[in-house]
Short mmCIF file of C-alpha atoms in Angstrom, two decimals:
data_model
loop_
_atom_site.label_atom_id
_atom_site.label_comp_id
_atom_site.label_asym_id
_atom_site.label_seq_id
_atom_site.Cartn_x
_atom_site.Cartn_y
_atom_site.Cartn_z
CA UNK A 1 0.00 0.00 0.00
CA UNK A 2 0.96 3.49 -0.11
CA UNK A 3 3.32 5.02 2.53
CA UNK A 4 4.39 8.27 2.98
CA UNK A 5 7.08 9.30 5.35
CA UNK A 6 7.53 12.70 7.34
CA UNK A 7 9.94 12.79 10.66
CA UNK A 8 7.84 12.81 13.01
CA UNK A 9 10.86 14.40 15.53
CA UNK A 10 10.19 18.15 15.46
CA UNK A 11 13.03 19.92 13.66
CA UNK A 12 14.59 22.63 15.82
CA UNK A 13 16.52 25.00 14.17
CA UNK A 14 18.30 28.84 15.29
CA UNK A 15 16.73 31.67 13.46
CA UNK A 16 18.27 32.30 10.05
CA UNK A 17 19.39 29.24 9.95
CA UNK A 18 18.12 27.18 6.43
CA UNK A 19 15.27 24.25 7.54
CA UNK A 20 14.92 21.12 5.39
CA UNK A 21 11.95 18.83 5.87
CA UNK A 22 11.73 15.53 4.03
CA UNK A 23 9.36 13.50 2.53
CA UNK A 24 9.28 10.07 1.42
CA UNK A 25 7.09 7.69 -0.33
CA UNK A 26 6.98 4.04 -1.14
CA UNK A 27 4.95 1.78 -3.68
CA UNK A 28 3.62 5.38 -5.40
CA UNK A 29 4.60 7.01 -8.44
CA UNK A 30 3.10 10.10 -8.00
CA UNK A 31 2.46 12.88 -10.53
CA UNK A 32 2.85 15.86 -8.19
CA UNK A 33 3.38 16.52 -4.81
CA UNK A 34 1.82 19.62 -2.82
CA UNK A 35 3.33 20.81 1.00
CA UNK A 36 1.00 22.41 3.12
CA UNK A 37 1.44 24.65 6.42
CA UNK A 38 -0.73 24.09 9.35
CA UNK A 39 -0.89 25.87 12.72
CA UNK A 40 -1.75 24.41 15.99
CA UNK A 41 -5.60 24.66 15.87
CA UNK A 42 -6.23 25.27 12.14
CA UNK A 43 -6.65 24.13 9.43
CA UNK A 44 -3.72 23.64 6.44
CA UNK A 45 -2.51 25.92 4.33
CA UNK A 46 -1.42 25.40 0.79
CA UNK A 47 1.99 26.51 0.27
CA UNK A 48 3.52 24.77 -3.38
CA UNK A 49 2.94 22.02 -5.87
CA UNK A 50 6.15 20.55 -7.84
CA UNK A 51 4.94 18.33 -10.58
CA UNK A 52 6.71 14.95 -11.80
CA UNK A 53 8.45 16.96 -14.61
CA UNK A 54 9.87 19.78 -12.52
CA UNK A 55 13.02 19.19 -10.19
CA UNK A 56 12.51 22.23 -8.18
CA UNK A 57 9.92 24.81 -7.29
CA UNK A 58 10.77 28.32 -5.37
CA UNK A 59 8.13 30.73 -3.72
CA UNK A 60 10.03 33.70 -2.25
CA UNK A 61 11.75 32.04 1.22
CA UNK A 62 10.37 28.37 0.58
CA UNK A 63 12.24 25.81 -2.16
CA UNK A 64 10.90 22.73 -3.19
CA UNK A 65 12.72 19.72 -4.99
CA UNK A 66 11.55 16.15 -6.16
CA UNK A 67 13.06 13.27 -7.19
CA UNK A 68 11.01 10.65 -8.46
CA UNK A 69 14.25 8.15 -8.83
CA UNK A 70 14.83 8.62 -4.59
CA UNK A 71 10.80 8.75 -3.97
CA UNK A 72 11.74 12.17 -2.41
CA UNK A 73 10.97 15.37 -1.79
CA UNK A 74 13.15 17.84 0.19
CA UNK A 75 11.29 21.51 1.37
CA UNK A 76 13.31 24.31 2.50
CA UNK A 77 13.02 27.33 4.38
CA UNK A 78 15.92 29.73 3.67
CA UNK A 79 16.61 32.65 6.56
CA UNK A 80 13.82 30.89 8.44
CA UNK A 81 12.37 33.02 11.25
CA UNK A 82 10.20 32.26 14.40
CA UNK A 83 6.81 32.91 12.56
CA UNK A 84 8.04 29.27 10.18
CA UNK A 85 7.21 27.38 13.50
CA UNK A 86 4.30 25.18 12.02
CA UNK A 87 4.01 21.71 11.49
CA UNK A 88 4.22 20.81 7.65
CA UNK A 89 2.63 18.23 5.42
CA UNK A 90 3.53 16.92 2.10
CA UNK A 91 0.75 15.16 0.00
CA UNK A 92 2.08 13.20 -3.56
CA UNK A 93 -1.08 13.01 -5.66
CA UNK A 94 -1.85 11.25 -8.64
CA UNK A 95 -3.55 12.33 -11.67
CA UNK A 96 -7.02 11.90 -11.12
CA UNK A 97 -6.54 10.45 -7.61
CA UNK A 98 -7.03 11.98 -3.70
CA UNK A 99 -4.36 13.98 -2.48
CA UNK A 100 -2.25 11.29 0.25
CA UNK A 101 -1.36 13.22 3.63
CA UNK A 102 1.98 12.09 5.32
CA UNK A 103 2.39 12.67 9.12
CA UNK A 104 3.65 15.95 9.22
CA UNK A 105 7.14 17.79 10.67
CA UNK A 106 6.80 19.86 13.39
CA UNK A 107 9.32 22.80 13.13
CA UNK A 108 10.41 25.20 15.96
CA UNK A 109 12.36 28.14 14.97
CA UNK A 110 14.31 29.72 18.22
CA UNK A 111 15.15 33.29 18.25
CA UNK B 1 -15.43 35.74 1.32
CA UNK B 2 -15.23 33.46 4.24
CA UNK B 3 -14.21 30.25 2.05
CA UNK B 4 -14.49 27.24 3.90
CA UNK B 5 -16.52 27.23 7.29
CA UNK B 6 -17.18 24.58 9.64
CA UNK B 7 -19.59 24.01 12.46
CA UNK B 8 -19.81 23.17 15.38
CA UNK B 9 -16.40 23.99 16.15
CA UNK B 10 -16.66 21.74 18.91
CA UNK B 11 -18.85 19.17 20.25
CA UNK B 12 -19.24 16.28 22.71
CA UNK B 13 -20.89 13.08 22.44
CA UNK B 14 -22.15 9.95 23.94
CA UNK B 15 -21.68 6.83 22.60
CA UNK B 16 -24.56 5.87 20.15
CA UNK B 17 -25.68 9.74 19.69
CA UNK B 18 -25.90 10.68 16.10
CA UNK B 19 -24.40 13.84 14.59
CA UNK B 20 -23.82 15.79 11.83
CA UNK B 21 -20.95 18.50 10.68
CA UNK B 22 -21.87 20.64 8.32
CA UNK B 23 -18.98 22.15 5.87
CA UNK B 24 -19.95 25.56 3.56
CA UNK B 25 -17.81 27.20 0.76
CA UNK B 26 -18.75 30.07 -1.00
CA UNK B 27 -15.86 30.01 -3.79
CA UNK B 28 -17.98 27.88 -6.20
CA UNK B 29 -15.75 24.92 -5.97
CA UNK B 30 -17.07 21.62 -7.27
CA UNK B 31 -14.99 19.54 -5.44
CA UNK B 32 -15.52 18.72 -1.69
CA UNK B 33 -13.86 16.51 0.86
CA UNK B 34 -14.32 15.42 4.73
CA UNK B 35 -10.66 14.27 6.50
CA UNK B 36 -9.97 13.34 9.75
CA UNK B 37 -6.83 14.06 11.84
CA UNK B 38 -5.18 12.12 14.32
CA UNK B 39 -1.87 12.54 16.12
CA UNK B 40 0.33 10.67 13.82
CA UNK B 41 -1.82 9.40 11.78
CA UNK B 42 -2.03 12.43 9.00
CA UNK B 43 -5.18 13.49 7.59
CA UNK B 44 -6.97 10.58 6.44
CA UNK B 45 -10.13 11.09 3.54
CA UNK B 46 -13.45 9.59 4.68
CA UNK B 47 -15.78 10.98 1.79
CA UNK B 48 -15.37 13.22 -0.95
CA UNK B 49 -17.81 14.61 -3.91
CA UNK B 50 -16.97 15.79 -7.00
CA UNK B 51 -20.35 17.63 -7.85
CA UNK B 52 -23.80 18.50 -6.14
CA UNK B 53 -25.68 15.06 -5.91
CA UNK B 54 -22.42 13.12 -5.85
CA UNK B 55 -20.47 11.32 -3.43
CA UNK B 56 -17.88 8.84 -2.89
CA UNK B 57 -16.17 7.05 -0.62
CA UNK B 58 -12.45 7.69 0.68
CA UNK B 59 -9.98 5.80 2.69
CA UNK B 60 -11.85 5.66 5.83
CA UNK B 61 -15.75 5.96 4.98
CA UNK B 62 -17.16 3.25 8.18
CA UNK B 63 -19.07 4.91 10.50
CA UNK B 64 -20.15 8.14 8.63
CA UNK B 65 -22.10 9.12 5.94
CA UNK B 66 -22.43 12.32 3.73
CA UNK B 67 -24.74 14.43 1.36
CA UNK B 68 -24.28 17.19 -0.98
CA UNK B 69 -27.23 18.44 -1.84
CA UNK B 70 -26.27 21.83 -2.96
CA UNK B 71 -23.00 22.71 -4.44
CA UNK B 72 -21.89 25.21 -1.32
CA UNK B 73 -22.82 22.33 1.09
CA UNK B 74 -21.25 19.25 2.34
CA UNK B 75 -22.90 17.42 5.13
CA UNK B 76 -20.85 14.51 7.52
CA UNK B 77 -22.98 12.40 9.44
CA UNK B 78 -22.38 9.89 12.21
CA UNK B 79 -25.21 7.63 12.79
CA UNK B 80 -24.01 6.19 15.93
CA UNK B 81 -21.17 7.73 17.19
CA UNK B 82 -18.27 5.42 18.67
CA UNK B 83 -15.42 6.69 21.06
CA UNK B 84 -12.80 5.46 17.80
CA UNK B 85 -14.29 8.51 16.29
CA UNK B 86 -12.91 11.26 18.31
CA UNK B 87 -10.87 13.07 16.24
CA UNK B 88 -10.30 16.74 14.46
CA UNK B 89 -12.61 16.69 11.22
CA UNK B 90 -11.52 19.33 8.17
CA UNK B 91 -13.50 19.89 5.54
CA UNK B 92 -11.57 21.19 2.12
CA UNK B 93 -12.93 22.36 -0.64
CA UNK B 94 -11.19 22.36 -4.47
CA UNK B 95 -11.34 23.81 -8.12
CA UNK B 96 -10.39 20.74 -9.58
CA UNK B 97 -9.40 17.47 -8.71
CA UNK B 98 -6.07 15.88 -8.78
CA UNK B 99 -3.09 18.73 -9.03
CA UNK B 100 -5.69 21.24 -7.62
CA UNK B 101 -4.52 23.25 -4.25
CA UNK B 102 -7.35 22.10 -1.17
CA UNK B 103 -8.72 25.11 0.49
CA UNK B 104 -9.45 23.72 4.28
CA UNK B 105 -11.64 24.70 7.24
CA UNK B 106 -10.59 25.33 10.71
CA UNK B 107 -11.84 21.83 11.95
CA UNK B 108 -14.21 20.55 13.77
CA UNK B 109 -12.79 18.40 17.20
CA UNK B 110 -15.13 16.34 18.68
CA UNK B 111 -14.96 14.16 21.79
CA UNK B 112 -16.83 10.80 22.39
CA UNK B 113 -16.88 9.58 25.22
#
């Protein structure tokens, strides 16, 4: 079945500092893959889709990369600052199908 | 516009009380979806519906039952509720399926006890 894998350790990191979350997946070739934000208490926010065909996505602070050979998908937070804390999910989707949650990663930026 | 609202917020039950959450967007989405999220579990889908009238089941769809009757609307019912479904409940709401981004609610946590 399909598996998706997020540490579930939170990542603690010093302010400025570059954060890398990872995300893995097993016995799923998906098409894209989304990462989402979510607060304690709310609901998840979408933050960037990298498609099969793309090996790396940027949105201002926030870098993307996937690797469909690995089953990987590495999201970074460059100059990260104490508002990043969150906890963030990746989802790999397949044309046509449901978006799959992993776990989630906890990060705690420290000022 | 508020997108996606949920309600209750909150709620307790008894085991064997019914239930249901009601989920609202007003961006004209045709696509909606019911998760559930529990500590390391991930969000899980129980139902989702691609169109007023439609529905379909997800990964997790024992125990609850849904309706869309208008295209704003998505109903999640529990007929008899069952301590194993405590959880958070989102709602999310989509353009399009597959690559589309999910716009979420701000959950719905309910207790049974």
């Amino acid at each position: 079945s399909q598996k998706i894998e997020q540490n579930s350790e939170a990542l603690n990191i010093q302010e400025g500092k570059t954060a890398t979350l990872t995300c893995n997946y097993t016995n799923y070739s998906p098409a894209y893959l989304q990462w989402y934000r979510q607060d304690p208490g709310r609901g998840p926010v979408f933050l960037l889709l990298i498609r099969e065909n793309e090996k790396e996505k940027r949105k201002e602070r926030l870098k993307v990369t996937f690797d469909t050979t690995l089953k990987q998908s590495l999201f970074h937070i460059t100059a990260s600052q104490p508002a990043d804390s969150a906890t963030y999910l990746c989802a790999p989707g397949g044309a046509g199908n449901m978006l799959t949650f992993g776990g989630g990663t906890r990060l705690m930026v420290k000022p | 516009n508020a997108g996606v609202t949920q309600t209750p917020k909150f709620r307790v039950l008894k085991t064997g009380q019914s239930m249901t959450l009601l989920c609202a967007q007003d961006m004209n989405h045709e696509y909606m979806y019911w998760y559930r999220q529990d500590p390391g579990m991930g969000l899980r889908l129980i139902h989702y519906s691609v169109g007023e009238g439609t529905t379909a089941k997800g990964e997790v769809p024992d125990g609850y039952n849904v309706s869309r009757l208008k295209k704003q609307n998505f109903l999640l019912g529990l007929e008899s509720a069952a301590p194993s479904q405590t959880s958070v409940y989102f709602c999310a709401s989509s353009y399009s399926i597959g690559s589309g981004e999910l716009f979420f609610g701000e959950g719905s946590r309910l207790t049974v006890l």
